[in-house]
Amino acid sequence: MPHKVEEDGRNEVFRPNFPAMFQHDAELRVRYGETDQMGYVYYGDYAEYFEVGRVEALRRLGFAYRRLEEQGVMLPVRDLRITYHKPARYDDLLTVRTRITALPDVRIVFDYEVINADGVLLCEAMTTLIFVDSATMRPRRAPEELLATLRPFFDR
Amino acid sequence: MPHKVEEDGRNEVFRPNFPAMFQHDAELRVRYGETDQMGYVYYGDYAEYFEVGRVEALRRLGFAYRRLEEQGVMLPVRDLRITYHKPARYDDLLTVRTRITALPDVRIVFDYEVINADGVLLCEAMTTLIFVDSATMRPRRAPEELLATLRPFFDR
Amino acid sequence: MPHKVEEDGRNEVFRPNFPAMFQHDAELRVRYGETDQMGYVYYGDYAEYFEVGRVEALRRLGFAYRRLEEQGVMLPVRDLRITYHKPARYDDLLTVRTRITALPDVRIVFDYEVINADGVLLCEAMTTLIFVDSATMRPRRAPEELLATLRPFFDR
Amino acid sequence: MPHKVEEDGRNEVFRPNFPAMFQHDAELRVRYGETDQMGYVYYGDYAEYFEVGRVEALRRLGFAYRRLEEQGVMLPVRDLRITYHKPARYDDLLTVRTRITALPDVRIVFDYEVINADGVLLCEAMTTLIFVDSATMRPRRAPEELLATLRPFFDR
């Protein structure tokens, strides 16, 4: 299968030959209220940045997380891991690079990198989320529609 | 009607003769994540402090806000006004003094003062909340049970 | 003085004839963590939206708030007033319309409107901030450079 | 060495025989603004709960984190890992159980459990923080005073 990169403005859908994955870049600017008295972004506020990353990645694939919930699918977070390399600071323009590196089943795993405007890697993270049927509150498989959209990125 | 003060640990129910009102003190400690790079509590984080103040005031009156919601009554905020006099800082032990100065009808008004451990007044605020029926999403009068509890503080 | 509107992408600098003012629109999307269990944006989280509004308004004028702080000028908030008309919801794309309606002196006043993608006005607000010399921690006049930039919007 | 448990009001210093560690319980109540539209505490807000846990654990040992910073020692977070078992909900009274299971060197590791009022384990977490000299911004060993206080818990 040939190498393929689609571009669309500042956000890109990468489909590199190796490894199989889906990747998306989202940009956000650090707000004053997100800093703490060290002058750094508070360590807990990155969780919102990763949420922006994965929501925008899903939107790029055509899946509004809002619509998932309206269809009775919830996606609570099961695991969060963050390694902080360098602090982000007030007004920094950050790129949240989000990757899906495996086809979801009952779980979906997102990997993240936060990179500042100078290209410095500030932190790396991973979240595991569980698809939950909001009627029964039990785990369920990822919606077929999402799997169908993701398969081409992994099927080679 | 005689002056009356009930005490119960650190929280007090004042029923001073004048003016008619209900007052409650709640204590909280400033968290690191609530500071910003000025070293002050971020101006938006006081909204949570006032929420703690009014929720604990209602609890003191026997009304768990959680139970209100379970009974189909929501209390969205309609108005918020804050005047910031002095900054609160990391680890400060704050008193949120909350007052109800009028019997609620469709609205309930809370006044707040935030005072630090040295007795310095840091800020003053006021919120107006609306009682909403969560089935119809329309404004409604305050629950009679709440009015009955509050009347003695205003009826003199 | 002739009516004048400069445009630049999605953000506009309005210099309407009447009244004298500077206006700027910033866009932001509601994050999941900003909602509460009513399904609304938490009332305190609007403070960050207004901060985004005024910071982007100042940036549009050529004033990075970060640079102001580096030059020894702090801008703590003295007053905040918000009236909430309708709730904002998860994933809503909001416009924060920010206006400076008077030349700053020791204080600068910003007015805000938050408008959703359907053009519905969700809330209105006002903040008053004080220019403070971070060496002496005393109030000071607005930097002359900022006044010089703003005068054309008010001088007619 | 005999088993020893010191008690002091609701917070306890455990020195069980095995394993060597320091443990502290802090209580906090879930605020409305910490819930999201699922009705759960937002996954990122636990970071503040862990901060409360470790700050109160250090305070119990006689170390105000505020004082550490004033003495030129910063403690940025290097790693955060959280596993979410069950959701915390609005108004829940939570216990944040914090453990130090090894003598710190340049790093200090805290383990956490969040437990609700019914004794249900809601989540488990771990943070690694680095002692940094705020003058040089370089890693440094834990202050000797802290080590001296902790040694009895590990020295057996």
XYZ file of C-alpha atoms in Angstrom:
624
model
C 0.000 0.000 0.000
C 1.451 3.340 -0.984
C 2.393 5.972 1.504
C -0.411 8.484 1.747
C -0.698 11.842 3.460
C -3.824 13.936 3.232
C -3.555 17.559 4.222
C -6.252 19.984 5.050
C -5.174 23.320 6.445
C -3.224 23.155 9.649
C -4.638 19.828 10.708
C -3.414 16.758 8.963
C -4.548 13.188 8.683
C -1.415 11.106 8.499
C -1.594 7.604 7.113
C 2.090 6.717 7.112
C 3.004 3.231 5.956
C 4.447 2.256 9.256
C 3.209 2.036 11.894
C -0.517 1.813 11.336
C -2.220 4.650 13.146
C -4.382 7.729 12.966
C -2.861 11.043 14.004
C -4.314 14.511 14.455
C -2.901 17.853 15.604
C -5.014 20.332 17.575
C -3.836 23.779 18.614
C -4.683 25.623 21.777
C -3.381 28.590 23.691
C -2.571 28.462 27.403
C -5.033 30.518 29.472
C -3.991 32.577 32.470
C -6.209 30.583 34.795
C -4.358 27.423 33.796
C -1.061 28.671 35.196
C -0.083 28.214 38.820
C 2.213 30.262 41.010
C 5.296 28.508 39.619
C 4.295 30.193 36.341
C 3.653 26.773 34.784
C 0.491 25.184 33.481
C -0.952 23.286 36.463
C -0.285 19.563 36.064
C -3.970 18.671 36.240
C -4.997 21.056 33.470
C -3.324 18.897 30.818
C -6.240 16.489 31.159
C -8.417 19.115 29.453
C -5.816 19.549 26.728
C -5.865 15.805 26.017
C -9.646 15.912 25.960
C -9.450 18.657 23.317
C -6.932 16.505 21.437
C -9.064 13.387 21.306
C -12.353 15.216 20.705
C -10.846 17.067 17.753
C -9.278 13.818 16.474
C -12.694 12.139 16.591
C -14.307 15.173 14.942
C -11.716 14.973 12.143
C -12.880 11.376 11.617
C -16.472 12.561 11.470
C -17.436 11.648 15.041
C -18.700 14.432 17.218
C -18.320 13.174 20.778
C -21.526 15.078 21.559
C -23.356 12.930 19.024
C -21.916 9.713 20.508
C -23.461 10.665 23.847
C -26.755 11.518 22.188
C -26.705 8.021 20.682
C -26.343 6.466 24.109
C -22.592 5.850 24.132
C -20.475 7.248 26.928
C -16.688 7.230 26.990
C -15.439 7.522 30.560
C -11.689 7.527 31.097
C -10.275 4.382 32.684
C -6.545 5.188 32.732
C -4.454 8.320 32.455
C -0.685 8.466 32.324
C 1.309 11.631 31.879
C 5.039 12.265 31.845
C 5.927 15.940 32.124
C 9.206 16.895 30.442
C 9.131 20.706 30.342
C 6.602 23.224 31.633
C 4.099 24.981 29.383
C 3.721 28.657 30.175
C 1.101 31.355 29.922
C 0.077 32.288 26.382
C 2.077 29.445 24.819
C 0.532 28.193 21.596
C 0.514 24.424 22.036
C 0.017 21.571 19.620
C -1.714 18.536 21.071
C -0.728 15.642 18.813
C -3.157 12.773 19.291
C -2.680 9.264 17.999
C -4.845 6.172 17.833
C -2.402 3.318 17.405
C -4.768 0.338 17.560
C -8.302 -0.414 16.438
C -10.617 0.108 19.421
C -12.653 -2.759 20.845
C -14.350 -2.147 24.192
C -11.506 0.276 24.876
C -9.963 3.054 22.862
C -6.423 4.176 23.597
C -5.156 7.642 22.712
C -1.519 8.692 22.856
C -0.644 12.379 23.134
C 2.298 14.690 22.760
C 2.143 18.350 23.714
C 4.595 20.444 21.716
C 5.184 24.179 22.011
C 5.657 26.706 19.195
C 9.439 26.124 19.236
C 8.865 22.429 18.594
C 9.858 21.407 22.124
C 8.134 18.289 23.454
C 6.567 19.324 26.766
C 4.804 16.166 27.780
C 3.620 12.747 26.672
C 0.500 10.995 27.788
C -1.853 8.106 27.237
C -5.512 7.661 28.065
C -7.640 4.530 27.914
C -11.382 5.099 27.611
C -14.158 2.530 27.807
C -17.225 2.508 25.558
C -20.238 2.310 27.869
C -23.899 1.839 26.947
C -25.595 4.667 28.828
C -28.869 2.715 29.104
C -27.353 -0.345 30.787
C -24.164 1.364 32.067
C -22.250 -1.687 30.820
C -19.190 -1.773 28.580
C -19.889 -2.351 24.905
C -17.889 -2.548 21.687
C -16.973 0.642 19.840
C -19.750 1.738 17.442
C -19.372 -0.071 14.091
C -19.441 3.281 12.301
C -16.285 4.374 14.165
C -14.574 1.049 13.502
C -15.421 1.279 9.804
C -13.848 4.720 9.638
C -10.711 3.657 11.467
C -10.106 0.301 9.745
C -8.412 1.786 6.654
C -5.753 3.280 8.925
C -4.897 -0.118 10.386
C -5.766 -2.553 7.635
C -2.697 -3.118 5.544
C -38.059 38.498 69.895
C -34.932 37.798 71.905
C -31.495 37.776 70.428
C -30.524 34.208 69.720
C -27.252 32.580 68.711
C -26.925 28.869 68.195
C -23.438 27.453 68.027
C -22.255 24.155 66.760
C -18.519 23.693 66.411
C -16.868 26.087 64.053
C -19.975 26.781 62.047
C -22.537 29.045 63.553
C -26.106 29.886 62.840
C -26.504 33.533 63.656
C -29.952 34.881 64.250
C -29.053 38.398 65.284
C -31.926 40.739 66.051
C -31.083 43.081 63.269
C -31.068 42.704 60.364
C -33.153 39.642 59.604
C -30.987 37.097 57.862
C -29.401 33.682 57.918
C -25.615 33.487 58.021
C -23.180 30.604 57.776
C -19.389 30.324 57.760
C -17.611 27.661 55.711
C -13.879 27.106 55.749
C -11.690 26.042 52.873
C -8.023 25.998 52.060
C -6.616 27.432 48.816
C -5.313 24.695 46.498
C -2.196 25.093 44.395
C -4.120 24.654 41.179
C -6.293 27.628 42.109
C -3.356 30.034 42.063
C -2.169 31.747 38.911
C 1.242 33.036 37.963
C 0.669 36.270 39.918
C 0.626 33.984 42.965
C -3.023 34.894 43.569
C -6.157 32.778 43.503
C -7.452 33.075 39.939
C -10.418 35.444 39.829
C -12.734 32.816 38.345
C -12.031 30.228 41.040
C -13.946 32.247 43.639
C -17.151 31.068 41.973
C -16.433 27.590 43.370
C -15.760 29.070 46.790
C -19.165 30.778 46.758
C -20.760 27.522 45.642
C -19.176 25.819 48.664
C -20.469 28.686 50.813
C -24.086 28.431 49.693
C -24.162 24.626 49.563
C -22.876 24.424 53.127
C -25.324 27.145 54.214
C -28.196 25.138 52.732
C -26.849 21.943 54.311
C -26.761 23.718 57.685
C -30.453 24.453 57.151
C -31.085 20.784 56.390
C -31.170 21.100 52.599
C -28.685 19.027 50.683
C -28.463 20.642 47.256
C -28.010 17.127 45.881
C -31.420 16.201 47.275
C -33.026 19.308 45.764
C -31.851 18.158 42.334
C -33.094 14.641 42.993
C -36.495 16.172 43.782
C -36.574 17.889 40.415
C -35.459 21.365 41.458
C -32.472 22.962 39.772
C -30.811 26.172 40.897
C -28.906 27.737 38.010
C -27.098 30.999 38.684
C -28.650 34.066 37.074
C -26.317 36.811 38.351
C -22.840 36.933 39.832
C -21.112 40.027 41.169
C -17.710 40.022 42.776
C -15.551 42.841 44.093
C -11.975 41.776 44.771
C -10.267 43.761 47.541
C -7.116 41.756 48.312
C -5.697 38.583 46.784
C -6.023 35.189 48.426
C -2.845 33.153 48.248
C -1.786 29.525 48.156
C -2.551 27.551 51.304
C -4.574 30.388 52.857
C -7.301 29.127 55.146
C -10.353 31.087 54.032
C -13.735 31.660 55.605
C -16.586 32.003 53.158
C -19.304 33.872 55.042
C -22.629 33.358 53.310
C -25.795 35.303 54.033
C -29.387 34.990 52.941
C -30.857 38.413 53.595
C -34.350 37.957 52.175
C -36.874 35.148 51.960
C -36.522 33.496 48.553
C -39.389 33.473 46.059
C -38.577 32.366 42.518
C -35.079 33.664 43.211
C -32.687 33.182 46.086
C -29.970 35.739 46.718
C -26.774 34.879 48.569
C -24.244 37.448 49.769
C -20.666 36.376 50.445
C -17.556 37.627 52.132
C -14.236 35.829 51.863
C -12.022 36.472 54.871
C -8.510 35.145 55.488
C -7.066 33.768 58.721
C -5.890 37.254 59.752
C -9.447 38.523 59.500
C -8.776 40.513 56.337
C -11.740 40.859 53.973
C -10.518 39.634 50.582
C -13.643 39.931 48.514
C -17.388 40.452 48.549
C -19.883 38.910 46.214
C -23.521 38.285 45.465
C -25.233 35.571 43.464
C -28.845 35.329 42.374
C -30.102 31.835 41.588
C -33.431 30.825 40.066
C -35.483 27.839 41.201
C -36.250 25.819 38.072
C -38.522 22.803 37.691
C -36.301 20.291 35.917
C -39.293 18.573 34.277
C -40.667 21.705 32.639
C -37.450 23.757 32.752
C -39.576 26.684 33.956
C -39.008 28.900 36.981
C -40.937 27.927 40.081
C -41.225 29.113 43.669
C -38.729 27.944 46.273
C -39.763 24.615 47.838
C -42.161 25.226 50.735
C -39.936 23.140 53.004
C -37.061 25.589 52.461
C -39.312 28.587 53.002
C -40.635 27.077 56.221
C -37.094 26.633 57.495
C -36.038 30.138 56.581
C -39.144 32.041 57.775
C -38.090 32.137 61.450
C -34.969 34.035 60.445
C -36.983 36.748 58.747
C -40.238 36.742 60.632
C -39.930 39.161 63.485
C -14.914 61.115 10.883
C -15.948 58.468 8.397
C -17.331 55.112 9.395
C -14.549 52.577 9.226
C -14.450 48.809 9.532
C -11.237 46.851 9.170
C -11.532 43.162 8.598
C -8.974 40.474 8.995
C -10.175 36.920 8.733
C -12.718 35.947 11.314
C -11.690 38.608 13.787
C -12.733 42.147 13.135
C -11.774 45.512 14.471
C -14.916 47.593 14.465
C -14.615 51.334 14.587
C -18.249 52.237 14.176
C -19.097 55.934 14.288
C -21.243 55.612 17.329
C -20.556 54.871 20.078
C -16.803 55.217 20.416
C -15.338 51.867 21.302
C -13.053 49.013 20.396
C -14.621 45.611 19.773
C -13.155 42.180 19.133
C -14.625 38.713 18.624
C -12.845 35.587 19.868
C -14.071 32.075 19.263
C -13.773 29.117 21.576
C -15.303 25.714 21.919
C -16.801 24.429 25.170
C -14.709 21.652 26.724
C -16.224 18.646 28.459
C -14.570 19.508 31.745
C -16.310 22.895 31.687
C -19.767 21.329 31.848
C -21.437 20.378 35.102
C -24.021 17.740 35.867
C -26.842 20.016 34.690
C -25.168 19.697 31.282
C -24.389 23.422 31.308
C -21.090 25.262 31.339
C -20.323 25.816 35.027
C -21.036 29.418 35.963
C -17.487 30.033 37.167
C -15.855 28.860 33.955
C -17.078 31.923 32.063
C -14.377 33.910 33.845
C -11.811 32.069 31.714
C -13.831 32.800 28.594
C -13.790 36.519 29.381
C -10.059 36.308 30.011
C -9.657 34.778 26.543
C -11.849 37.576 25.184
C -9.842 40.438 26.663
C -6.440 38.849 26.050
C -7.275 38.328 22.383
C -8.700 41.871 22.168
C -5.439 43.252 23.552
C -3.431 41.007 21.215
C -5.444 42.368 18.277
C -4.331 45.834 19.398
C -0.723 44.677 19.498
C -0.509 44.113 23.256
C 0.420 40.655 24.409
C -0.672 40.483 28.017
C 2.404 38.292 28.608
C 4.582 41.190 27.506
C 2.762 43.635 29.789
C 3.669 41.420 32.748
C 7.261 41.149 31.573
C 7.364 44.963 31.522
C 6.289 45.090 35.140
C 2.592 45.809 34.679
C 0.020 43.532 36.265
C -3.704 43.667 35.599
C -5.596 42.066 38.481
C -9.368 42.011 38.242
C -11.173 44.360 40.605
C -14.819 43.738 39.631
C -16.690 41.025 37.782
C -20.371 41.082 36.899
C -22.109 38.405 34.906
C -25.736 37.971 33.925
C -26.516 34.498 32.612
C -29.384 34.375 30.108
C -29.152 30.897 28.579
C -26.806 27.990 29.259
C -23.869 27.140 27.029
C -23.506 23.434 26.412
C -20.780 20.941 25.640
C -19.077 21.394 22.286
C -20.854 24.703 21.578
C -18.764 27.024 19.441
C -18.959 30.328 21.282
C -18.126 33.866 20.285
C -16.820 36.044 23.083
C -17.479 39.612 21.962
C -15.284 41.985 23.947
C -15.645 45.747 24.022
C -13.595 48.570 25.472
C -16.013 51.468 25.697
C -13.853 54.058 27.417
C -10.203 55.058 27.368
C -8.486 53.361 30.315
C -6.857 55.382 33.069
C -5.804 53.477 36.198
C -8.633 51.083 35.361
C -9.659 49.358 32.173
C -13.219 48.162 31.729
C -14.152 45.345 29.367
C -17.717 44.459 28.405
C -18.496 40.981 27.090
C -21.224 39.106 25.312
C -21.115 35.352 24.817
C -23.058 34.269 21.742
C -23.552 30.725 20.457
C -23.397 29.505 16.851
C -27.131 30.172 16.404
C -26.594 33.801 17.343
C -28.261 33.424 20.738
C -26.934 35.731 23.456
C -25.996 33.448 26.363
C -24.578 35.926 28.821
C -23.337 39.442 29.342
C -20.563 40.531 31.614
C -18.262 43.315 32.657
C -14.831 43.266 34.269
C -12.855 46.133 35.727
C -9.100 45.594 35.956
C -6.509 47.787 37.649
C -3.080 48.553 36.209
C -0.569 47.747 38.947
C 3.181 48.374 39.004
C 4.587 44.980 39.951
C 7.677 46.549 41.583
C 5.743 48.780 43.974
C 2.455 46.857 43.861
C 0.697 50.212 43.539
C -1.887 51.267 40.961
C -0.510 53.170 37.982
C -1.872 54.658 34.760
C -2.301 52.476 31.701
C 0.913 52.278 29.644
C 1.106 55.209 27.244
C 1.638 52.824 24.342
C -1.751 51.218 25.013
C -3.443 54.599 25.368
C -1.901 55.764 22.090
C -3.281 52.703 20.329
C -6.746 53.087 21.799
C -7.148 56.883 21.386
C -8.164 56.726 17.702
C -11.129 54.592 18.675
C -12.404 57.182 21.130
C -11.143 60.441 19.717
C -13.806 61.829 17.468
C 9.874 -3.043 66.235
C 6.382 -2.982 67.672
C 3.352 -2.135 65.662
C 2.441 1.487 66.289
C -0.542 3.583 65.371
C -0.837 7.214 66.406
C -4.208 8.804 66.135
C -5.108 12.444 66.127
C -8.688 13.309 65.343
C -9.842 12.194 61.931
C -6.369 12.125 60.440
C -4.084 9.303 61.362
C -0.411 8.610 61.061
C -0.045 4.903 60.432
C 3.259 3.206 61.087
C 2.319 -0.389 60.440
C 5.086 -2.950 60.804
C 4.960 -3.973 57.224
C 5.493 -2.443 54.789
C 7.512 0.609 55.764
C 5.597 3.691 54.790
C 3.921 6.897 55.852
C 0.181 7.183 55.311
C -2.271 10.042 55.742
C -6.008 10.461 55.117
C -7.465 13.772 53.947
C -11.159 14.423 53.483
C -12.792 16.588 50.865
C -16.234 17.080 49.440
C -16.948 17.054 45.702
C -17.888 20.511 44.403
C -20.543 21.064 41.767
C -18.065 22.625 39.371
C -15.992 19.436 39.503
C -18.778 17.349 37.984
C -19.270 17.022 34.257
C -22.398 16.317 32.246
C -22.079 12.568 32.871
C -22.694 13.509 36.511
C -19.200 12.296 37.421
C -16.201 14.155 38.766
C -14.236 15.200 35.672
C -11.220 12.945 35.229
C -8.770 15.842 35.330
C -10.056 17.221 38.631
C -8.597 14.305 40.571
C -5.180 15.898 40.123
C -6.290 18.599 42.578
C -7.528 15.953 44.990
C -4.119 14.253 44.940
C -2.479 17.628 45.474
C -4.661 18.109 48.558
C -3.695 14.600 49.658
C 0.050 15.104 49.438
C 0.018 18.670 50.785
C -1.934 17.555 53.836
C 0.364 14.525 54.243
C 3.386 16.822 54.220
C 1.656 19.228 56.619
C 0.999 16.298 58.971
C 4.747 15.687 58.914
C 5.379 19.336 59.742
C 6.196 20.498 56.208
C 4.037 23.253 54.789
C 4.536 23.079 51.038
C 4.234 26.861 51.064
C 7.289 27.040 53.309
C 9.258 24.697 51.053
C 8.704 27.126 48.186
C 9.680 30.077 50.351
C 12.933 28.220 51.132
C 13.689 27.923 47.440
C 12.541 24.351 46.850
C 9.991 23.632 44.131
C 8.262 20.293 43.616
C 6.994 20.032 40.042
C 5.211 16.835 39.074
C 7.146 14.564 36.737
C 4.728 11.631 36.395
C 1.040 11.079 37.029
C -0.795 7.772 36.731
C -4.437 7.300 37.539
C -6.698 4.284 37.244
C -10.377 5.131 37.585
C -12.511 2.311 39.009
C -15.819 3.992 39.860
C -17.036 7.564 39.423
C -17.171 10.057 42.266
C -20.339 12.132 42.266
C -21.493 15.543 43.365
C -21.404 16.129 47.116
C -19.616 12.842 47.831
C -17.420 13.032 50.911
C -14.137 11.536 49.742
C -11.107 10.276 51.586
C -7.814 10.784 49.790
C -5.453 8.227 51.294
C -1.868 9.230 50.558
C 1.176 7.046 51.069
C 4.893 7.601 50.867
C 6.349 4.129 50.424
C 10.025 4.970 49.967
C 12.439 7.537 51.344
C 12.676 10.380 48.821
C 15.968 11.250 47.130
C 15.787 13.664 44.194
C 12.278 12.335 43.660
C 9.370 11.770 45.983
C 6.675 9.283 45.070
C 3.159 9.485 46.464
C 0.539 6.750 46.086
C -3.136 7.614 46.442
C -6.467 5.937 46.900
C -9.739 7.829 46.701
C -12.456 6.178 48.764
C -16.062 7.300 49.155
C -18.155 7.401 52.328
C -19.373 3.821 51.704
C -15.786 2.613 51.671
C -15.763 2.024 47.912
C -12.398 2.481 46.211
C -12.989 4.953 43.377
C -9.514 5.364 41.983
C -5.846 4.707 42.544
C -3.001 6.934 41.490
C 0.679 7.664 41.743
C 2.644 10.861 41.297
C 6.382 11.353 41.089
C 7.636 14.831 41.942
C 11.140 16.219 41.595
C 12.839 18.465 44.138
C 14.106 21.491 42.220
C 16.302 24.335 43.457
C 14.364 27.423 42.399
C 17.543 29.521 42.152
C 19.346 27.205 39.728
C 16.222 25.390 38.431
C 18.190 22.140 38.801
C 17.140 18.961 40.588
C 18.403 18.601 44.133
C 18.055 16.119 46.982
C 15.062 16.308 49.297
C 15.670 18.749 52.189
C 17.492 16.969 55.030
C 14.789 18.113 57.464
C 12.155 16.185 55.475
C 14.386 13.105 55.250
C 15.017 13.207 58.999
C 11.272 13.281 59.644
C 10.568 10.423 57.264
C 13.453 8.097 58.222
C 11.722 6.639 61.300
C 8.933 5.385 59.053
C 11.348 3.460 56.858
C 14.215 2.630 59.177
C 13.565 -0.735 60.676
